[in-house]
Amino acid sequence: MSSINMNIPLLHPKTSTPHHSQLFLTQIRTCQSMQELKQVHAFLIKTAQNHEPVVATELLRHSATSDFRDIDYALSLFDEMPEPDCFAWNTLIRALAETHDRPLHALLFFCNMVSDGMVEPNRFTFPSVLKACSVLTRLEEGKQVHGLVVKFGFSGDEFVVSNLLRMYVMCGNMEDSHVLFRRSFDGVDYMNKVMRDKRREEGIVVLCNVMVDGYVRVGNLTAARELFDRMHKRSVVSWNAMISGYAQNGYFLEAIELFHRMQMEDLLPNRVTLVSVLPAISRLGAIEMGKWVHLYAERNKIKIDDALGSALVDMYAKCGSIGKAVQVFESLPKSNVITWNAILGGLAMHGKAKDVFDFFARMERSGISPSDVTYIAILSACSHAGLVDKGRSYFNHMVNVGFVPRIEHYGCMVDLLGRAGYLEEAKELILNMPIKSDDVIWKALLGACKVHKNVEIGRRAAEVLMQLAPHDSGAYVAISNIYASSGDWDAVAEVRLMMKDLDIRKDPGCSWIEIDGVIHEFLVEDDSHPSAKEIHSMLEEISNKLNFEGYRPNTTQVLLKMDETHKESVLHYHSEKIAVAFGLISTTPKTPLQIVKNLRICEDCHSSMKLISKIYNRKITIRDRKRFHHFEHGSCSCMDYW
């Protein structure tokens, strides 16, 4: 049982001195637990010092803001204060605003302060109140607080204004944010003028950062970048907001380019920067850049916590290095389900179902409770391995332990059943599930119909998709391919005419490969690369060697009405083949090649890659839209099930 020294002479209230008050303050500040603080409180009551203003306020502050805070106890202390001052009000408002389930109480407490009228709010009151409005996204209440800011004369206070601006941003009101932002400078050329007032300059950077973040939040990256580029001075927060914005909105190359530019301007990335850029690196499969980020964190003593550690595990897994992902995972504390989910998701993507089940068992033995995301990884692993019964079992187990399946879980089940050929069961699952279906789940069914050439269910899935996402090319292309594979060219022509009338264009196949830290992008039949001539020569060499091995192009994968020669030519220039050709001419023999593709790899390319890996004695890793394919010695890790 903890205890603290209470060897302070008992005092009569009238004999209390500043010296004794200081002793009490010291006792309060040295408390290491709520139990110790309550002992001090009891002693203060016993000595009749609990109403001494300075001591009572410090007791309140410590109970509300220390690491072992107890907000309810702090509120009871506040109620004991005969005349709480502004500091006491501010302490409770701030503590409530920063407690995850109490921001609404912070607003109500502020209302009591204003209606009580005994104490006026000051410049330290409003930031906490505005933060509560931001967390709750209460725009109307935020506007009322704005009115009080003006009433009490704080509309020119930079600290208050920055929090006011953040409130409008967090509530998604960029129009009012822009007005407030402009008014904050009174016509000063805040972008280009060198500020003589250092504090003023820092305040401007803060306001600009808030606006950049606001534009990113509403998806207006153009406005965010324009403001970012016009800023005379930028902090690391400015760069983080822009890099994160690009990465979260799918502009991965732009995120990485900005990350490079940040370093060229001699601004050191921090932990948030690394966490922000790693998803972009992951999506592009830029393993060398990912390794650099990892090394940078270690050399600069940046703590690899759950967030950064999970991002590194995810990066290595998505860049094809699942062994390194496991190695990083094993070095982490593993005290958070997010970290476990990262490795489970990575293993699932690589088709390592047995490892997923083993790690899941380890997770449960370690006392970490699974989340709904955990089961997405497990069901995905079952899908990639074709383990239908095991997938059904895990789905039922998830429900039995109290999880309500989300659309992602149903999507995994539809994918699992569809891949295995249980198309009717997959369709019935979609129609009977208790939540509304989305385009993703119908795409999973449509993709399975394409694999198994089921025109009837495929047509139904395509019709639903065209209603849910009328301008998404996926449904039109998939059903067109299903018709083409069955030889119904009239139906193909009808679908393509519909696409033309609606101005819908097929997403082009695109592949990326990283060579010496530089990411190279290739499209289908791409001849725009500076090394196009050499790439073309290598493609011819590959074709000749494949033919020598007895390989013949699978022209059934070209679902267009044209002669066989033309079909073979089309297959010859798929984006992943161009990327492999470039990799072969750009690296030394036996160097592994890693490629990322935006679409599902076709059967012809899959067969070709197996032979190319054997002919050139290369390990070729391709991450398509669904999973990883590790080609080596003429075979693929997916065992031709994908």
XYZ file of C-alpha atoms in Angstrom:
642
model
C 0.000 0.000 0.000
C 1.498 3.337 -1.015
C 1.839 6.151 1.471
C 3.412 9.566 1.614
C 5.047 11.703 4.277
C 2.532 13.724 6.252
C 4.927 15.095 8.868
C 3.531 18.602 8.589
C 2.422 20.278 11.847
C -1.349 20.557 12.326
C -2.390 24.148 11.791
C -5.327 26.252 12.661
C -6.748 27.898 9.505
C -5.840 31.331 10.784
C -2.225 30.361 11.335
C -1.594 29.126 7.772
C 1.359 30.840 6.112
C 2.727 30.979 2.553
C 5.474 28.636 3.744
C 2.971 26.015 4.794
C 1.036 26.448 1.552
C 4.245 25.690 -0.322
C 4.704 22.520 1.701
C 1.211 21.404 0.773
C 1.844 22.192 -2.910
C 5.014 20.098 -2.810
C 3.117 17.176 -1.289
C 0.475 17.387 -4.026
C 2.994 17.579 -6.849
C 4.981 14.565 -5.635
C 1.953 12.269 -5.631
C 2.408 9.238 -7.888
C -1.101 7.789 -7.713
C -4.694 8.746 -7.074
C -4.502 6.993 -3.723
C -1.648 9.246 -2.607
C -3.503 12.331 -3.816
C -6.574 11.336 -1.832
C -4.390 10.966 1.267
C -3.195 14.537 0.790
C -6.780 15.675 0.292
C -7.831 13.952 3.512
C -4.952 15.623 5.344
C -5.977 19.007 3.949
C -9.534 18.493 5.195
C -8.215 17.438 8.607
C -6.099 20.583 8.865
C -8.877 22.764 7.402
C -6.623 23.781 4.506
C -8.768 22.322 1.729
C -10.374 25.695 0.948
C -7.083 27.605 0.774
C -7.320 28.887 -2.859
C -3.810 28.098 -4.106
C -3.733 24.634 -2.527
C -7.285 23.741 -3.593
C -6.573 24.797 -7.170
C -3.368 22.740 -7.335
C -5.189 19.717 -5.939
C -7.831 20.154 -8.629
C -5.240 20.553 -11.384
C -3.346 17.426 -10.368
C -6.453 15.265 -10.133
C -7.659 16.484 -13.541
C -4.467 16.517 -15.610
C -1.939 14.045 -14.135
C -1.162 10.678 -15.695
C -3.442 9.010 -13.120
C -6.214 11.558 -13.535
C -9.705 10.979 -12.176
C -12.099 13.440 -13.817
C -15.039 12.583 -11.556
C -12.916 13.146 -8.465
C -11.735 16.455 -9.931
C -15.364 17.486 -10.435
C -16.122 16.696 -6.809
C -13.155 18.854 -5.761
C -14.460 21.671 -7.939
C -17.868 21.450 -6.237
C -16.134 21.908 -2.855
C -14.540 25.201 -3.923
C -16.538 28.165 -2.570
C -15.391 30.575 -5.288
C -13.573 28.783 -8.117
C -11.456 31.136 -10.196
C -10.984 31.151 -13.968
C -8.011 28.806 -13.726
C -10.160 26.203 -11.956
C -12.893 26.463 -14.602
C -10.314 26.243 -17.399
C -8.635 23.209 -15.833
C -11.887 21.226 -15.772
C -12.996 22.358 -19.237
C -9.643 21.348 -20.713
C -9.605 17.988 -18.913
C -13.130 17.173 -20.068
C -12.387 18.247 -23.654
C -9.317 15.979 -23.774
C -11.066 12.908 -22.319
C -12.414 10.762 -25.155
C -15.975 10.389 -23.838
C -16.349 13.772 -22.131
C -16.157 16.597 -24.735
C -19.906 17.185 -24.460
C -19.467 17.636 -20.705
C -16.800 20.248 -21.466
C -19.354 22.267 -23.472
C -21.974 21.953 -20.740
C -19.409 22.966 -18.115
C -18.506 26.033 -20.180
C -22.197 26.926 -20.449
C -22.410 26.774 -16.655
C -19.407 29.080 -16.401
C -20.970 31.656 -18.717
C -24.451 31.479 -17.188
C -23.037 31.607 -13.638
C -21.493 34.976 -14.489
C -19.146 34.995 -11.502
C -16.051 34.472 -13.632
C -15.466 35.633 -17.206
C -13.718 33.278 -19.669
C -10.204 34.296 -20.726
C -7.915 33.497 -23.667
C -7.136 30.076 -22.177
C -10.796 29.090 -21.873
C -11.812 29.215 -25.522
C -9.220 26.851 -27.098
C -10.459 23.950 -24.957
C -14.107 24.767 -25.647
C -13.416 24.972 -29.372
C -11.545 21.669 -29.220
C -14.644 20.054 -27.722
C -16.721 21.473 -30.599
C -14.162 20.095 -33.061
C -14.185 16.604 -31.592
C -17.984 16.559 -31.574
C -18.163 18.324 -34.985
C -20.757 20.663 -33.467
C -20.692 23.536 -35.954
C -23.674 25.445 -34.548
C -22.292 25.368 -31.007
C -18.905 26.335 -32.451
C -20.434 29.397 -34.105
C -22.019 30.408 -30.801
C -18.629 30.104 -29.110
C -17.217 32.234 -31.942
C -19.735 34.902 -30.999
C -18.552 34.816 -27.390
C -14.936 35.066 -28.575
C -15.858 38.344 -30.265
C -17.956 39.510 -27.292
C -15.134 39.029 -24.788
C -12.564 40.644 -27.080
C -10.395 37.684 -28.144
C -10.970 37.779 -31.907
C -7.430 39.117 -32.367
C -5.732 36.546 -30.169
C -3.690 34.228 -32.411
C -3.991 31.268 -30.043
C -7.764 31.562 -29.904
C -8.087 32.243 -33.646
C -6.016 29.171 -34.596
C -8.325 26.973 -32.504
C -11.366 28.741 -33.935
C -10.092 28.075 -37.445
C -9.415 24.428 -36.567
C -12.984 24.083 -35.304
C -14.427 25.237 -38.641
C -12.024 22.928 -40.478
C -12.873 19.900 -38.346
C -16.559 20.578 -38.906
C -15.951 20.605 -42.676
C -16.933 24.251 -43.129
C -14.152 25.426 -45.436
C -16.105 28.431 -46.650
C -16.183 30.077 -43.207
C -12.655 28.786 -42.564
C -11.444 30.656 -45.633
C -13.172 33.884 -44.553
C -11.686 33.689 -41.049
C -8.278 32.803 -42.476
C -8.249 35.872 -44.742
C -9.457 38.207 -42.007
C -6.731 37.046 -39.661
C -4.034 38.892 -41.596
C -5.641 42.273 -42.247
C -4.253 42.449 -45.767
C -0.695 41.475 -44.823
C 1.210 39.692 -47.611
C 1.509 36.670 -45.380
C 2.880 34.357 -48.055
C 5.861 36.256 -49.407
C 6.773 38.955 -46.947
C 9.658 38.170 -44.632
C 8.202 38.664 -41.170
C 10.228 40.663 -38.710
C 8.071 39.440 -35.840
C 9.168 35.842 -35.250
C 6.144 35.038 -33.130
C 3.800 36.456 -35.742
C 5.523 34.398 -38.430
C 5.086 31.213 -36.404
C 1.421 32.060 -35.874
C 0.922 32.431 -39.628
C 2.526 29.032 -40.238
C 0.120 27.460 -37.737
C -2.914 29.008 -39.437
C -1.711 27.937 -42.874
C -1.159 24.408 -41.601
C -4.713 24.266 -40.298
C -6.049 25.372 -43.689
C -3.899 22.862 -45.594
C -5.201 20.129 -43.311
C -8.755 21.369 -43.867
C -8.499 21.233 -47.645
C -7.004 17.732 -47.391
C -9.880 16.599 -45.176
C -12.489 17.644 -47.740
C -10.457 16.134 -50.578
C -9.499 19.424 -52.220
C -5.846 18.587 -52.775
C -5.457 21.247 -55.450
C -6.319 24.037 -52.994
C -4.177 22.397 -50.315
C -1.146 22.245 -52.614
C -1.631 25.810 -53.867
C -1.618 27.120 -50.305
C 1.294 24.868 -49.370
C 3.393 26.110 -52.319
C 2.643 29.759 -51.507
C 3.750 29.490 -47.879
C 6.943 31.471 -47.319
C 7.875 29.241 -44.398
C 6.763 25.677 -43.704
C 7.069 23.535 -40.602
C 7.288 19.749 -40.493
C 3.536 19.807 -39.785
C 2.973 21.486 -43.171
C 4.855 18.734 -45.004
C 3.173 15.971 -43.003
C -0.309 17.271 -43.822
C 0.414 17.405 -47.551
C 2.228 14.039 -47.721
C -0.536 12.358 -45.727
C -3.178 13.995 -47.921
C -1.629 12.644 -51.093
C -1.142 9.153 -49.647
C -4.691 8.901 -48.264
C -6.234 10.028 -51.529
C -4.325 7.657 -53.792
C -1.667 10.080 -55.097
C 1.195 7.837 -54.073
C 3.854 9.130 -56.452
C 3.085 12.709 -55.429
C 3.409 11.754 -51.750
C 6.819 10.198 -52.324
C 8.028 13.085 -54.510
C 7.054 15.545 -51.766
C 8.824 13.376 -49.198
C 12.014 13.612 -51.301
C 11.604 17.374 -51.704
C 11.188 17.771 -47.946
C 14.610 16.229 -47.386
C 16.178 18.360 -50.119
C 15.052 21.428 -48.170
C 16.952 20.148 -45.113
C 13.856 19.569 -43.011
C 14.132 16.375 -40.982
C 11.143 14.021 -41.172
C 9.642 13.024 -37.815
C 7.673 9.963 -36.730
C 4.433 11.340 -38.184
C 6.159 11.942 -41.541
C 7.288 8.327 -41.702
C 3.870 6.968 -40.744
C 2.326 9.220 -43.424
C 4.622 8.261 -46.302
C 4.879 4.524 -45.624
C 1.395 3.727 -47.028
C 2.380 5.393 -50.327
C 5.622 3.409 -50.397
C 3.627 0.256 -49.666
C 1.145 0.802 -52.467
C 3.903 1.330 -55.037
C 6.017 -1.534 -53.746
C 9.053 0.730 -53.361
C 11.005 -1.631 -51.107
C 14.331 0.254 -51.253
C 12.662 3.475 -50.183
C 10.871 1.593 -47.417
C 14.179 0.200 -46.176
C 15.592 3.730 -46.135
C 12.679 4.941 -43.985
C 13.237 2.056 -41.562
C 16.971 2.771 -41.343
C 16.300 6.507 -40.923
C 14.028 5.808 -37.948
C 16.656 3.624 -36.275
C 19.562 6.005 -36.906
C 17.641 9.019 -35.645
C 16.379 7.254 -32.521
C 12.742 7.617 -33.586
C 10.734 5.307 -31.382
C 9.165 2.504 -33.390
C 5.848 2.406 -31.527
C 2.665 0.538 -32.461
C 1.744 2.990 -35.217
C 5.163 3.188 -36.898
C 5.915 -0.491 -36.262
C 2.630 -1.596 -37.815
C 3.252 0.687 -40.796
C 6.693 -0.885 -41.296
C 5.270 -4.417 -41.073
C 2.588 -3.463 -43.594
C 5.179 -1.851 -45.887
C 7.502 -4.858 -45.965
C 4.574 -7.217 -46.520
C 3.116 -5.161 -49.366
C 6.531 -4.690 -50.936
C 6.920 -8.462 -51.182
C 9.325 -9.031 -48.297
C 7.102 -11.017 -45.952
C 10.153 -12.478 -44.191
C 11.333 -8.992 -43.214
C 7.776 -8.090 -42.168
C 7.791 -11.038 -39.746
C 11.245 -10.018 -38.490
C 10.093 -6.465 -37.732
C 6.921 -7.796 -36.121
C 8.918 -10.032 -33.790
C 10.961 -7.008 -32.641
C 7.826 -5.089 -31.580
C 6.150 -5.255 -28.147
C 3.102 -6.926 -29.757
C 0.832 -5.473 -27.079
C -1.657 -4.004 -29.521
C -4.130 -5.758 -31.812
C -3.212 -3.306 -34.607
C 0.291 -4.771 -34.779
C -1.070 -8.327 -34.959
C -3.556 -7.317 -37.646
C -0.708 -5.885 -39.745
C 1.209 -9.179 -39.819
C -1.943 -11.292 -40.245
C -3.029 -9.153 -43.207
C 0.428 -9.368 -44.745
C 0.625 -13.137 -44.423
C -2.862 -13.480 -45.898
C -1.908 -11.354 -48.915
C 1.026 -13.683 -49.559
C -1.239 -16.721 -49.469
C 0.346 -18.102 -46.284
C -2.863 -19.406 -44.728
C -1.189 -21.836 -42.310
C 1.026 -19.050 -40.943
C -2.040 -16.838 -40.503
C -3.732 -19.520 -38.405
C -0.547 -20.090 -36.364
C -0.071 -16.367 -35.673
C -3.732 -16.016 -34.765
C -3.327 -18.819 -32.212
C -0.227 -17.063 -30.820
C -2.189 -13.840 -30.574
C -4.942 -15.493 -28.552
C -2.415 -17.217 -26.254
C -0.739 -13.858 -25.598
C -4.022 -12.458 -24.299
C -4.663 -10.023 -27.144
C -8.332 -9.971 -28.100
C -9.002 -10.019 -31.859
C -10.832 -7.164 -33.550
C -13.185 -7.323 -36.513
C -10.195 -6.443 -38.723
C -8.439 -9.590 -37.479
C -11.183 -11.735 -38.956
C -10.965 -9.925 -42.295
C -7.334 -11.081 -42.535
C -8.251 -14.651 -41.546
C -11.147 -14.888 -44.008
C -8.939 -13.413 -46.737
C -6.325 -16.096 -46.046
C -9.008 -18.784 -46.348
C -10.118 -17.271 -49.654
C -6.617 -17.241 -51.175
C -6.067 -20.852 -50.117
C -9.502 -22.105 -51.160
C -10.315 -23.270 -47.608
C -14.091 -22.992 -47.831
C -15.009 -25.058 -44.757
C -12.365 -23.330 -42.641
C -13.641 -19.932 -43.791
C -17.208 -20.816 -42.878
C -16.003 -22.015 -39.482
C -14.087 -18.794 -38.721
C -17.026 -16.659 -39.899
C -19.393 -18.505 -37.551
C -16.855 -18.294 -34.721
C -16.610 -14.539 -35.209
C -20.379 -14.203 -34.880
C -20.497 -16.513 -31.856
C -17.947 -14.427 -29.922
C -20.050 -11.315 -30.402
C -18.814 -9.554 -33.545
C -21.416 -8.205 -35.950
C -20.134 -8.942 -39.483
C -19.346 -5.869 -41.561
C -19.603 -5.567 -45.322
C -15.883 -6.446 -45.530
C -16.490 -9.816 -43.822
C -19.342 -10.644 -46.169
C -17.113 -9.556 -49.059
C -14.426 -12.035 -47.967
C -17.015 -14.812 -47.768
C -18.388 -13.993 -51.229
C -14.827 -13.983 -52.588
C -14.084 -17.300 -50.844
C -17.235 -18.999 -52.129
C -16.959 -17.468 -55.591
C -13.344 -18.499 -56.168
C -14.231 -22.041 -55.165
C -17.139 -22.124 -57.610
C -19.999 -21.830 -55.102
C -21.539 -19.010 -57.114
C -25.149 -19.666 -56.185
C -24.310 -19.732 -52.463
C -22.292 -16.541 -52.826
C -25.198 -14.818 -54.560
C -27.663 -15.950 -51.878
C -25.322 -14.692 -49.159
C -25.368 -11.208 -50.702
C -29.136 -11.188 -51.120
C -29.830 -12.411 -47.581
C -27.219 -10.554 -45.523
C -28.719 -8.068 -43.014
C -26.796 -5.044 -44.308
C -26.983 -3.180 -47.580
C -24.666 -4.502 -50.279
C -22.133 -2.249 -51.983
C -20.347 -2.280 -55.315
C -17.256 -4.035 -53.908
C -19.134 -7.165 -52.874
C -20.927 -7.413 -56.234
C -17.573 -6.974 -58.005
C -16.268 -9.959 -56.058
C -19.166 -12.059 -57.304
C -18.814 -10.755 -60.852
C -15.095 -11.549 -60.830
C -15.863 -15.114 -59.761
C -18.421 -15.400 -62.556
C -15.725 -14.365 -65.002
C -13.345 -17.057 -63.711
C -16.025 -19.765 -63.883
C -17.669 -18.359 -67.066
C -21.123 -18.140 -65.471
C -23.058 -15.799 -67.772
C -26.385 -15.914 -65.923
C -25.219 -14.878 -62.446
C -22.596 -12.601 -63.999
C -25.264 -10.701 -65.910
C -27.303 -10.240 -62.704
C -24.258 -9.008 -60.788
C -23.341 -6.598 -63.602
C -26.870 -5.156 -63.693
C -26.763 -4.422 -59.964
C -23.279 -2.905 -60.284
C -24.359 -0.624 -63.106
C -27.046 0.745 -60.790
C -24.754 1.125 -57.777
C -21.816 2.610 -59.715
C -23.074 3.579 -63.194
C -19.802 5.235 -64.244
C -17.408 2.575 -62.924
C -15.888 0.714 -65.858
C -15.376 -2.491 -63.842
C -18.881 -3.923 -64.291
C -19.024 -3.171 -68.017
C -15.586 -4.625 -68.712
C -16.201 -7.759 -66.636
C -19.565 -8.642 -68.194
C -18.177 -7.834 -71.631
C -15.343 -10.293 -70.966
C -17.800 -12.940 -69.782
C -19.805 -12.526 -72.988
C -16.609 -12.649 -75.058
C -15.376 -15.833 -73.374
C -18.677 -17.493 -74.293
C -18.435 -16.219 -77.892
C -21.415 -13.847 -77.668
C -19.878 -11.004 -79.689
C -23.208 -9.262 -80.221
C -23.613 -8.847 -76.465
C -20.003 -7.621 -76.272
C -20.713 -4.987 -78.930
C -23.843 -3.888 -77.057
C -21.940 -3.405 -73.792
C -19.104 -1.509 -75.488
C -21.625 0.758 -77.237
C -23.207 1.468 -73.859
C -19.781 2.393 -72.480
C -19.203 4.727 -75.412
C -22.575 6.427 -74.966
C -21.887 6.951 -71.239
C -18.271 8.015 -71.918
C -16.961 5.213 -69.682
C -13.381 4.182 -70.272
C -11.647 1.043 -69.111
C -8.948 1.519 -66.493
C -5.659 0.796 -68.265
C -3.368 -1.904 -66.957
C -0.470 -0.281 -65.118
C 2.638 -1.746 -63.486
C 5.417 -0.259 -61.371
C 8.948 -1.448 -60.732
C 11.570 0.176 -58.509
C 15.148 0.240 -59.800
C 17.876 1.893 -57.687
C 15.295 3.790 -55.654
C 13.484 5.184 -58.709
C 9.928 4.073 -59.482
C 9.220 3.349 -63.157
C 5.619 3.172 -64.385
C 4.450 1.271 -67.464
C 1.068 1.082 -69.189
C -0.185 -1.480 -71.708
C 1.733 -1.157 -75.010
C 3.777 1.625 -73.416
C 6.660 2.956 -75.555
C 7.162 6.277 -73.752
C 10.009 5.184 -71.495
C 13.505 6.522 -72.348
C 14.660 2.893 -72.615
C 11.743 1.874 -74.867
C 14.032 0.564 -77.633
C 16.000 -1.676 -75.277
C 12.779 -2.831 -73.587
C 11.303 -3.790 -76.970
C 14.421 -5.806 -77.816
C 14.215 -7.649 -74.498
C 10.515 -8.390 -75.068
C 11.434 -9.952 -78.414
C 14.139 -12.022 -76.732
C 11.695 -13.170 -74.031
C 9.130 -14.123 -76.681
C 11.658 -16.171 -78.623
C 12.875 -18.003 -75.524
C 9.305 -18.710 -74.425
C 8.524 -20.175 -77.834
C 11.647 -22.324 -77.661
C 10.344 -23.736 -74.368
C 7.130 -24.723 -76.134
C 5.023 -21.881 -74.770
C 2.104 -20.607 -76.837
C 0.218 -17.390 -75.965
C -3.180 -17.951 -74.344
C -5.184 -15.806 -76.779
C -8.449 -16.603 -74.994
C -7.372 -13.865 -72.587
C -7.736 -11.242 -75.348
C -11.448 -10.709 -75.287
C -11.618 -8.675 -78.473
C -12.737 -9.777 -81.916
C -9.489 -9.821 -83.886
C -7.175 -12.311 -85.599
C -4.846 -14.559 -83.591
C -1.667 -12.718 -84.638
C -3.017 -9.436 -83.375
C -4.150 -11.096 -80.129
C -0.644 -12.449 -79.553
C 0.782 -8.985 -80.101
C -1.605 -7.512 -77.502
C -0.542 -10.113 -74.929
C 3.095 -9.384 -75.737
C 2.804 -5.823 -74.424
C 0.922 -6.214 -71.128
C 2.268 -3.758 -68.570
C 3.774 -6.365 -66.205
C 5.709 -7.950 -69.091
C 7.119 -4.549 -70.030
C 8.104 -3.989 -66.376
C 9.819 -7.381 -66.223
C 11.687 -6.673 -69.474
C 12.891 -3.357 -68.057
C 13.933 -5.101 -64.849
C 15.941 -7.684 -66.775
C 17.908 -5.058 -68.715
C 18.418 -2.829 -65.669
C 19.722 -5.309 -63.098
C 22.475 -7.867 -62.811
C 21.745 -11.583 -63.365
C 19.832 -13.374 -60.585
C 18.645 -10.087 -59.054
C 15.048 -10.557 -57.805
C 12.417 -8.409 -59.522
C 9.436 -6.940 -57.702
C 6.470 -5.504 -59.604
C 3.158 -3.976 -58.560
C 0.155 -4.166 -60.896
C -3.136 -2.283 -60.515
C -5.295 -5.072 -61.992
C -5.593 -8.830 -61.559
C -2.838 -10.627 -63.474
C -4.246 -12.475 -66.507
C -3.756 -16.193 -67.114
C -1.348 -15.660 -70.007
C 0.941 -13.345 -68.024
C 0.774 -15.723 -65.071
C 1.886 -18.653 -67.242
C 4.567 -16.513 -68.910
C 6.029 -15.351 -65.598
C 6.484 -18.914 -64.391
C 8.567 -19.742 -67.462
C 10.479 -16.427 -67.414
C 11.511 -17.074 -63.798
C 12.894 -20.448 -64.903
C 14.559 -19.264 -68.141
C 16.327 -16.267 -66.570
C 16.838 -17.852 -63.135
C 15.112 -14.939 -61.453
C 12.730 -14.711 -58.554
C 9.884 -12.510 -59.802
C 7.358 -11.151 -57.327
C 4.175 -9.563 -58.647
C 1.548 -7.973 -56.426
C -1.701 -7.652 -58.315
C -4.971 -6.166 -57.106
C -5.728 -9.195 -54.939
C -2.568 -10.883 -53.715
C 1.125 -11.699 -54.190
C 2.514 -14.119 -56.761
C 6.053 -15.357 -56.098
C 7.420 -16.884 -59.305
C 10.516 -19.051 -58.980
C 11.955 -22.074 -60.841
C 8.926 -22.251 -63.136
C 6.193 -22.250 -60.496
C 4.089 -19.761 -58.538
C 3.381 -19.563 -54.812
C -0.362 -19.348 -55.484
C -0.325 -22.888 -56.898
C -2.354 -21.521 -59.818
C -5.298 -20.696 -57.527
C -5.999 -16.983 -57.592
